């Protein structure tokens, strides 16, 4: 599974806009977000399917982000992880 390219990220633009609004998250490269100096989330593509990898503790957890519902579930988990970081 490869990192999401520009065309794939274009499909996620609404999700990216929402992620950019979280205080403390920095998008160092389009679709690659950091919390402080640590990688926090990024996106992958596999054929026509898109996935987000989110740092959960010291591990990465993969979430499908193809539908509105999948994106809402993912954003909920992002918020949970950010709260753990003190946001």
PDB file of N, CA and C in Angstrom:
ATOM      1  N   UNK A   1       0.854  -1.172   0.000  1.00  0.00           N
ATOM      2  CA  UNK A   1       0.000   0.000   0.000  1.00  0.00           C
ATOM      3  C   UNK A   1       0.898   1.232   0.000  1.00  0.00           C
ATOM      4  N   UNK A   2       0.628   2.141  -0.911  1.00  0.00           N
ATOM      5  CA  UNK A   2       1.487   3.322  -1.028  1.00  0.00           C
ATOM      6  C   UNK A   2       0.833   4.542  -0.385  1.00  0.00           C
ATOM      7  N   UNK A   3       1.673   5.532  -0.131  1.00  0.00           N
ATOM      8  CA  UNK A   3       1.146   6.793   0.394  1.00  0.00           C
ATOM      9  C   UNK A   3       0.244   7.425  -0.655  1.00  0.00           C
ATOM     10  N   UNK A   4      -0.767   8.120  -0.192  1.00  0.00           N
ATOM     11  CA  UNK A   4      -1.735   8.745  -1.093  1.00  0.00           C
ATOM     12  C   UNK A   4      -1.067   9.837  -1.918  1.00  0.00           C
ATOM     13  N   UNK A   5      -1.336   9.819  -3.220  1.00  0.00           N
ATOM     14  CA  UNK A   5      -0.801  10.852  -4.100  1.00  0.00           C
ATOM     15  C   UNK A   5      -1.765  12.042  -4.144  1.00  0.00           C
ATOM     16  N   UNK A   6      -1.399  13.054  -4.901  1.00  0.00           N
ATOM     17  CA  UNK A   6      -2.203  14.288  -4.969  1.00  0.00           C
ATOM     18  C   UNK A   6      -3.626  14.027  -5.429  1.00  0.00           C
ATOM     19  N   UNK A   7      -3.773  13.165  -6.416  1.00  0.00           N
ATOM     20  CA  UNK A   7      -5.111  12.863  -6.932  1.00  0.00           C
ATOM     21  C   UNK A   7      -5.968  12.215  -5.843  1.00  0.00           C
ATOM     22  N   UNK A   8      -5.389  11.299  -5.097  1.00  0.00           N
ATOM     23  CA  UNK A   8      -6.121  10.650  -4.004  1.00  0.00           C
ATOM     24  C   UNK A   8      -6.458  11.661  -2.913  1.00  0.00           C
ATOM     25  N   UNK A   9      -5.494  12.516  -2.576  1.00  0.00           N
ATOM     26  CA  UNK A   9      -5.738  13.524  -1.539  1.00  0.00           C
ATOM     27  C   UNK A   9      -6.811  14.522  -1.959  1.00  0.00           C
ATOM     28  N   UNK A  10      -6.928  14.773  -3.257  1.00  0.00           N
ATOM     29  CA  UNK A  10      -7.996  15.657  -3.738  1.00  0.00           C
ATOM     30  C   UNK A  10      -9.366  15.116  -3.333  1.00  0.00           C
ATOM     31  N   UNK A  11      -9.508  13.804  -3.326  1.00  0.00           N
ATOM     32  CA  UNK A  11     -10.775  13.182  -2.923  1.00  0.00           C
ATOM     33  C   UNK A  11     -11.061  13.394  -1.440  1.00  0.00           C
ATOM     34  N   UNK A  12     -10.020  13.703  -0.675  1.00  0.00           N
ATOM     35  CA  UNK A  12     -10.154  13.875   0.774  1.00  0.00           C
ATOM     36  C   UNK A  12     -10.078  15.335   1.208  1.00  0.00           C
ATOM     37  N   UNK A  13     -10.210  16.257   0.281  1.00  0.00           N
ATOM     38  CA  UNK A  13      -9.994  17.667   0.611  1.00  0.00           C
ATOM     39  C   UNK A  13     -10.889  18.151   1.751  1.00  0.00           C
ATOM     40  N   UNK A  14     -12.145  17.768   1.761  1.00  0.00           N
ATOM     41  CA  UNK A  14     -13.031  18.198   2.857  1.00  0.00           C
ATOM     42  C   UNK A  14     -12.521  17.683   4.200  1.00  0.00           C
ATOM     43  N   UNK A  15     -12.049  16.455   4.234  1.00  0.00           N
ATOM     44  CA  UNK A  15     -11.487  15.884   5.459  1.00  0.00           C
ATOM     45  C   UNK A  15     -10.216  16.626   5.852  1.00  0.00           C
ATOM     46  N   UNK A  16      -9.373  16.935   4.885  1.00  0.00           N
ATOM     47  CA  UNK A  16      -8.137  17.666   5.171  1.00  0.00           C
ATOM     48  C   UNK A  16      -8.440  19.044   5.761  1.00  0.00           C
ATOM     49  N   UNK A  17      -9.450  19.711   5.233  1.00  0.00           N
ATOM     50  CA  UNK A  17      -9.839  21.029   5.757  1.00  0.00           C
ATOM     51  C   UNK A  17     -10.231  20.904   7.226  1.00  0.00           C
ATOM     52  N   UNK A  18     -10.983  19.879   7.562  1.00  0.00           N
ATOM     53  CA  UNK A  18     -11.388  19.675   8.959  1.00  0.00           C
ATOM     54  C   UNK A  18     -10.175  19.397   9.841  1.00  0.00           C
ATOM     55  N   UNK A  19      -9.254  18.578   9.364  1.00  0.00           N
ATOM     56  CA  UNK A  19      -8.061  18.256  10.150  1.00  0.00           C
ATOM     57  C   UNK A  19      -7.200  19.493  10.389  1.00  0.00           C
ATOM     58  N   UNK A  20      -7.128  20.363   9.410  1.00  0.00           N
ATOM     59  CA  UNK A  20      -6.314  21.584   9.541  1.00  0.00           C
ATOM     60  C   UNK A  20      -6.850  22.521  10.625  1.00  0.00           C
ATOM     61  N   UNK A  21      -8.078  22.339  11.028  1.00  0.00           N
ATOM     62  CA  UNK A  21      -8.681  23.207  12.037  1.00  0.00           C
ATOM     63  C   UNK A  21      -8.320  22.803  13.462  1.00  0.00           C
ATOM     64  N   UNK A  22      -7.769  21.618  13.652  1.00  0.00           N
ATOM     65  CA  UNK A  22      -7.416  21.178  15.001  1.00  0.00           C
ATOM     66  C   UNK A  22      -6.165  21.895  15.473  1.00  0.00           C
ATOM     67  N   UNK A  23      -6.308  22.570  16.599  1.00  0.00           N
ATOM     68  CA  UNK A  23      -5.184  23.291  17.183  1.00  0.00           C
ATOM     69  C   UNK A  23      -4.088  22.296  17.562  1.00  0.00           C
ATOM     70  N   UNK A  24      -2.872  22.628  17.192  1.00  0.00           N
ATOM     71  CA  UNK A  24      -1.737  21.788  17.541  1.00  0.00           C
ATOM     72  C   UNK A  24      -1.299  20.848  16.439  1.00  0.00           C
ATOM     73  N   UNK A  25      -2.186  20.532  15.499  1.00  0.00           N
ATOM     74  CA  UNK A  25      -1.792  19.690  14.367  1.00  0.00           C
ATOM     75  C   UNK A  25      -1.135  20.560  13.308  1.00  0.00           C
ATOM     76  N   UNK A  26      -0.009  20.112  12.799  1.00  0.00           N
ATOM     77  CA  UNK A  26       0.706  20.833  11.748  1.00  0.00           C
ATOM     78  C   UNK A  26       0.812  19.934  10.523  1.00  0.00           C
ATOM     79  N   UNK A  27       0.391  20.453   9.394  1.00  0.00           N
ATOM     80  CA  UNK A  27       0.482  19.719   8.135  1.00  0.00           C
ATOM     81  C   UNK A  27       1.809  20.095   7.483  1.00  0.00           C
ATOM     82  N   UNK A  28       2.818  19.245   7.664  1.00  0.00           N
ATOM     83  CA  UNK A  28       4.153  19.555   7.146  1.00  0.00           C
ATOM     84  C   UNK A  28       4.234  19.357   5.645  1.00  0.00           C
ATOM     85  N   UNK A  29       3.477  18.412   5.143  1.00  0.00           N
ATOM     86  CA  UNK A  29       3.347  18.153   3.715  1.00  0.00           C
ATOM     87  C   UNK A  29       1.878  17.781   3.525  1.00  0.00           C
ATOM     88  N   UNK A  30       1.327  18.078   2.365  1.00  0.00           N
ATOM     89  CA  UNK A  30      -0.107  17.841   2.172  1.00  0.00           C
ATOM     90  C   UNK A  30      -0.472  16.405   2.565  1.00  0.00           C
ATOM     91  N   UNK A  31      -1.389  16.315   3.522  1.00  0.00           N
ATOM     92  CA  UNK A  31      -1.881  15.015   3.958  1.00  0.00           C
ATOM     93  C   UNK A  31      -1.039  14.328   5.017  1.00  0.00           C
ATOM     94  N   UNK A  32       0.025  14.984   5.478  1.00  0.00           N
ATOM     95  CA  UNK A  32       0.890  14.411   6.515  1.00  0.00           C
ATOM     96  C   UNK A  32       0.904  15.382   7.688  1.00  0.00           C
ATOM     97  N   UNK A  33       0.329  14.944   8.796  1.00  0.00           N
ATOM     98  CA  UNK A  33       0.143  15.806   9.956  1.00  0.00           C
ATOM     99  C   UNK A  33       1.021  15.358  11.116  1.00  0.00           C
ATOM    100  N   UNK A  34       1.515  16.357  11.833  1.00  0.00           N
ATOM    101  CA  UNK A  34       2.364  16.126  13.003  1.00  0.00           C
ATOM    102  C   UNK A  34       1.719  16.742  14.229  1.00  0.00           C
ATOM    103  N   UNK A  35       1.947  16.114  15.353  1.00  0.00           N
ATOM    104  CA  UNK A  35       1.628  16.680  16.660  1.00  0.00           C
ATOM    105  C   UNK A  35       2.965  16.918  17.327  1.00  0.00           C
ATOM    106  N   UNK A  36       3.268  18.174  17.602  1.00  0.00           N
ATOM    107  CA  UNK A  36       4.591  18.590  18.064  1.00  0.00           C
ATOM    108  C   UNK A  36       5.598  18.118  17.020  1.00  0.00           C
ATOM    109  N   UNK A  37       6.579  17.328  17.377  1.00  0.00           N
ATOM    110  CA  UNK A  37       7.563  16.887  16.378  1.00  0.00           C
ATOM    111  C   UNK A  37       7.336  15.443  15.951  1.00  0.00           C
ATOM    112  N   UNK A  38       6.200  14.873  16.327  1.00  0.00           N
ATOM    113  CA  UNK A  38       5.926  13.466  16.035  1.00  0.00           C
ATOM    114  C   UNK A  38       4.891  13.309  14.932  1.00  0.00           C
ATOM    115  N   UNK A  39       5.160  12.387  14.014  1.00  0.00           N
ATOM    116  CA  UNK A  39       4.173  12.060  12.993  1.00  0.00           C
ATOM    117  C   UNK A  39       2.902  11.595  13.690  1.00  0.00           C
ATOM    118  N   UNK A  40       1.756  12.118  13.256  1.00  0.00           N
ATOM    119  CA  UNK A  40       0.490  11.820  13.923  1.00  0.00           C
ATOM    120  C   UNK A  40      -0.505  11.125  12.997  1.00  0.00           C
ATOM    121  N   UNK A  41      -0.585  11.564  11.741  1.00  0.00           N
ATOM    122  CA  UNK A  41      -1.466  10.880  10.803  1.00  0.00           C
ATOM    123  C   UNK A  41      -1.047  11.167   9.370  1.00  0.00           C
ATOM    124  N   UNK A  42      -1.350  10.206   8.507  1.00  0.00           N
ATOM    125  CA  UNK A  42      -1.080  10.333   7.081  1.00  0.00           C
ATOM    126  C   UNK A  42      -2.017   9.386   6.334  1.00  0.00           C
ATOM    127  N   UNK A  43      -1.977   9.448   5.020  1.00  0.00           N
ATOM    128  CA  UNK A  43      -2.945   8.714   4.208  1.00  0.00           C
ATOM    129  C   UNK A  43      -2.261   7.764   3.233  1.00  0.00           C
ATOM    130  N   UNK A  44      -2.967   6.670   2.950  1.00  0.00           N
ATOM    131  CA  UNK A  44      -2.521   5.662   1.995  1.00  0.00           C
ATOM    132  C   UNK A  44      -3.626   5.407   0.985  1.00  0.00           C
ATOM    133  N   UNK A  45      -3.219   4.834  -0.127  1.00  0.00           N
ATOM    134  CA  UNK A  45      -4.189   4.408  -1.124  1.00  0.00           C
ATOM    135  C   UNK A  45      -3.848   2.999  -1.567  1.00  0.00           C
ATOM    136  N   UNK A  46      -4.887   2.233  -1.837  1.00  0.00           N
ATOM    137  CA  UNK A  46      -4.745   0.886  -2.360  1.00  0.00           C
ATOM    138  C   UNK A  46      -5.808   0.739  -3.435  1.00  0.00           C
ATOM    139  N   UNK A  47      -5.376   0.828  -4.676  1.00  0.00           N
ATOM    140  CA  UNK A  47      -6.296   0.870  -5.812  1.00  0.00           C
ATOM    141  C   UNK A  47      -7.191   2.100  -5.643  1.00  0.00           C
ATOM    142  N   UNK A  48      -8.495   1.921  -5.532  1.00  0.00           N
ATOM    143  CA  UNK A  48      -9.374   3.093  -5.391  1.00  0.00           C
ATOM    144  C   UNK A  48      -9.805   3.330  -3.944  1.00  0.00           C
ATOM    145  N   UNK A  49      -9.227   2.603  -3.010  1.00  0.00           N
ATOM    146  CA  UNK A  49      -9.569   2.740  -1.596  1.00  0.00           C
ATOM    147  C   UNK A  49      -8.558   3.630  -0.876  1.00  0.00           C
ATOM    148  N   UNK A  50      -9.058   4.463   0.037  1.00  0.00           N
ATOM    149  CA  UNK A  50      -8.207   5.380   0.796  1.00  0.00           C
ATOM    150  C   UNK A  50      -8.276   5.038   2.277  1.00  0.00           C
ATOM    151  N   UNK A  51      -7.126   5.183   2.937  1.00  0.00           N
ATOM    152  CA  UNK A  51      -7.003   4.855   4.350  1.00  0.00           C
ATOM    153  C   UNK A  51      -6.185   5.926   5.050  1.00  0.00           C
ATOM    154  N   UNK A  52      -6.487   6.115   6.332  1.00  0.00           N
ATOM    155  CA  UNK A  52      -5.704   7.022   7.169  1.00  0.00           C
ATOM    156  C   UNK A  52      -5.001   6.192   8.228  1.00  0.00           C
ATOM    157  N   UNK A  53      -3.729   6.451   8.422  1.00  0.00           N
ATOM    158  CA  UNK A  53      -2.978   5.862   9.522  1.00  0.00           C
ATOM    159  C   UNK A  53      -2.877   6.911  10.612  1.00  0.00           C
ATOM    160  N   UNK A  54      -3.331   6.555  11.807  1.00  0.00           N
ATOM    161  CA  UNK A  54      -3.360   7.463  12.947  1.00  0.00           C
ATOM    162  C   UNK A  54      -2.495   6.892  14.056  1.00  0.00           C
ATOM    163  N   UNK A  55      -1.661   7.728  14.645  1.00  0.00           N
ATOM    164  CA  UNK A  55      -0.839   7.308  15.781  1.00  0.00           C
ATOM    165  C   UNK A  55      -1.748   7.141  16.995  1.00  0.00           C
ATOM    166  N   UNK A  56      -1.798   5.925  17.493  1.00  0.00           N
ATOM    167  CA  UNK A  56      -2.577   5.595  18.686  1.00  0.00           C
ATOM    168  C   UNK A  56      -1.589   5.030  19.692  1.00  0.00           C
ATOM    169  N   UNK A  57      -1.237   5.843  20.670  1.00  0.00           N
ATOM    170  CA  UNK A  57      -0.166   5.448  21.586  1.00  0.00           C
ATOM    171  C   UNK A  57       1.140   5.399  20.817  1.00  0.00           C
ATOM    172  N   UNK A  58       1.815   4.269  20.877  1.00  0.00           N
ATOM    173  CA  UNK A  58       3.077   4.123  20.144  1.00  0.00           C
ATOM    174  C   UNK A  58       2.892   3.353  18.839  1.00  0.00           C
ATOM    175  N   UNK A  59       1.660   3.006  18.509  1.00  0.00           N
ATOM    176  CA  UNK A  59       1.368   2.222  17.309  1.00  0.00           C
ATOM    177  C   UNK A  59       0.577   3.048  16.297  1.00  0.00           C
ATOM    178  N   UNK A  60       0.488   2.515  15.089  1.00  0.00           N
ATOM    179  CA  UNK A  60      -0.341   3.106  14.046  1.00  0.00           C
ATOM    180  C   UNK A  60      -1.593   2.261  13.901  1.00  0.00           C
ATOM    181  N   UNK A  61      -2.727   2.932  13.763  1.00  0.00           N
ATOM    182  CA  UNK A  61      -3.980   2.246  13.506  1.00  0.00           C
ATOM    183  C   UNK A  61      -4.528   2.760  12.180  1.00  0.00           C
ATOM    184  N   UNK A  62      -4.971   1.833  11.348  1.00  0.00           N
ATOM    185  CA  UNK A  62      -5.455   2.193  10.004  1.00  0.00           C
ATOM    186  C   UNK A  62      -6.979   2.286   9.990  1.00  0.00           C
ATOM    187  N   UNK A  63      -7.475   3.361   9.356  1.00  0.00           N
ATOM    188  CA  UNK A  63      -8.909   3.614   9.245  1.00  0.00           C
ATOM    189  C   UNK A  63      -9.275   3.817   7.781  1.00  0.00           C
ATOM    190  N   UNK A  64     -10.330   3.171   7.291  1.00  0.00           N
ATOM    191  CA  UNK A  64     -10.826   3.503   5.955  1.00  0.00           C
ATOM    192  C   UNK A  64     -11.463   4.893   6.007  1.00  0.00           C
ATOM    193  N   UNK A  65     -11.283   5.679   4.953  1.00  0.00           N
ATOM    194  CA  UNK A  65     -11.832   7.047   4.916  1.00  0.00           C
ATOM    195  C   UNK A  65     -12.492   7.333   3.564  1.00  0.00           C
ATOM    196  N   UNK A  66     -13.214   6.352   3.051  1.00  0.00           N
ATOM    197  CA  UNK A  66     -13.813   6.475   1.726  1.00  0.00           C
ATOM    198  C   UNK A  66     -15.205   7.082   1.730  1.00  0.00           C
ATOM    199  N   UNK A  67     -15.930   6.913   2.808  1.00  0.00           N
ATOM    200  CA  UNK A  67     -17.302   7.420   2.889  1.00  0.00           C
ATOM    201  C   UNK A  67     -17.391   8.490   3.973  1.00  0.00           C
ATOM    202  N   UNK A  68     -18.490   9.215   3.963  1.00  0.00           N
ATOM    203  CA  UNK A  68     -18.718  10.233   4.991  1.00  0.00           C
ATOM    204  C   UNK A  68     -18.711   9.598   6.380  1.00  0.00           C
ATOM    205  N   UNK A  69     -19.371   8.457   6.529  1.00  0.00           N
ATOM    206  CA  UNK A  69     -19.420   7.777   7.825  1.00  0.00           C
ATOM    207  C   UNK A  69     -18.020   7.351   8.273  1.00  0.00           C
ATOM    208  N   UNK A  70     -17.244   6.783   7.371  1.00  0.00           N
ATOM    209  CA  UNK A  70     -15.875   6.383   7.720  1.00  0.00           C
ATOM    210  C   UNK A  70     -15.050   7.590   8.156  1.00  0.00           C
ATOM    211  N   UNK A  71     -15.222   8.705   7.478  1.00  0.00           N
ATOM    212  CA  UNK A  71     -14.478   9.915   7.844  1.00  0.00           C
ATOM    213  C   UNK A  71     -14.917  10.444   9.205  1.00  0.00           C
ATOM    214  N   UNK A  72     -16.203  10.365   9.509  1.00  0.00           N
ATOM    215  CA  UNK A  72     -16.690  10.804  10.819  1.00  0.00           C
ATOM    216  C   UNK A  72     -16.125   9.926  11.931  1.00  0.00           C
ATOM    217  N   UNK A  73     -16.079   8.623  11.706  1.00  0.00           N
ATOM    218  CA  UNK A  73     -15.497   7.700  12.687  1.00  0.00           C
ATOM    219  C   UNK A  73     -14.028   8.033  12.890  1.00  0.00           C
ATOM    220  N   UNK A  74     -13.326   8.280  11.799  1.00  0.00           N
ATOM    221  CA  UNK A  74     -11.910   8.630  11.881  1.00  0.00           C
ATOM    222  C   UNK A  74     -11.708   9.933  12.657  1.00  0.00           C
ATOM    223  N   UNK A  75     -12.490  10.958  12.356  1.00  0.00           N
ATOM    224  CA  UNK A  75     -12.357  12.239  13.059  1.00  0.00           C
ATOM    225  C   UNK A  75     -12.636  12.093  14.555  1.00  0.00           C
ATOM    226  N   UNK A  76     -13.577  11.247  14.904  1.00  0.00           N
ATOM    227  CA  UNK A  76     -13.843  10.984  16.320  1.00  0.00           C
ATOM    228  C   UNK A  76     -12.608  10.401  16.986  1.00  0.00           C
ATOM    229  N   UNK A  77     -11.956   9.472  16.316  1.00  0.00           N
ATOM    230  CA  UNK A  77     -10.749   8.874  16.887  1.00  0.00           C
ATOM    231  C   UNK A  77      -9.612   9.893  16.967  1.00  0.00           C
ATOM    232  N   UNK A  78      -9.499  10.758  15.969  1.00  0.00           N
ATOM    233  CA  UNK A  78      -8.493  11.829  16.016  1.00  0.00           C
ATOM    234  C   UNK A  78      -8.722  12.688  17.256  1.00  0.00           C
ATOM    235  N   UNK A  79      -9.967  13.063  17.499  1.00  0.00           N
ATOM    236  CA  UNK A  79     -10.286  13.891  18.664  1.00  0.00           C
ATOM    237  C   UNK A  79      -9.936  13.181  19.966  1.00  0.00           C
ATOM    238  N   UNK A  80     -10.204  11.895  20.043  1.00  0.00           N
ATOM    239  CA  UNK A  80      -9.856  11.117  21.241  1.00  0.00           C
ATOM    240  C   UNK A  80      -8.353  11.143  21.466  1.00  0.00           C
ATOM    241  N   UNK A  81      -7.588  10.916  20.407  1.00  0.00           N
ATOM    242  CA  UNK A  81      -6.127  10.890  20.540  1.00  0.00           C
ATOM    243  C   UNK A  81      -5.577  12.270  20.890  1.00  0.00           C
ATOM    244  N   UNK A  82      -6.150  13.318  20.329  1.00  0.00           N
ATOM    245  CA  UNK A  82      -5.696  14.666  20.666  1.00  0.00           C
ATOM    246  C   UNK A  82      -6.000  15.002  22.123  1.00  0.00           C
ATOM    247  N   UNK A  83      -7.156  14.562  22.610  1.00  0.00           N
ATOM    248  CA  UNK A  83      -7.480  14.792  24.026  1.00  0.00           C
ATOM    249  C   UNK A  83      -6.469  14.099  24.930  1.00  0.00           C
ATOM    250  N   UNK A  84      -6.024  12.926  24.528  1.00  0.00           N
ATOM    251  CA  UNK A  84      -4.996  12.215  25.302  1.00  0.00           C
ATOM    252  C   UNK A  84      -3.698  13.016  25.351  1.00  0.00           C
ATOM    253  N   UNK A  85      -3.467  13.833  24.310  1.00  0.00           N
ATOM    254  CA  UNK A  85      -2.262  14.653  24.247  1.00  0.00           C
ATOM    255  C   UNK A  85      -2.432  15.976  24.998  1.00  0.00           C
ATOM    256  N   UNK A  86      -3.631  16.220  25.490  1.00  0.00           N
ATOM    257  CA  UNK A  86      -3.847  17.421  26.282  1.00  0.00           C
ATOM    258  C   UNK A  86      -4.499  18.568  25.558  1.00  0.00           C
ATOM    259  N   UNK A  87      -5.070  18.318  24.394  1.00  0.00           N
ATOM    260  CA  UNK A  87      -5.767  19.392  23.669  1.00  0.00           C
ATOM    261  C   UNK A  87      -7.202  19.442  24.136  1.00  0.00           C
TER     262      UNK A  87
END
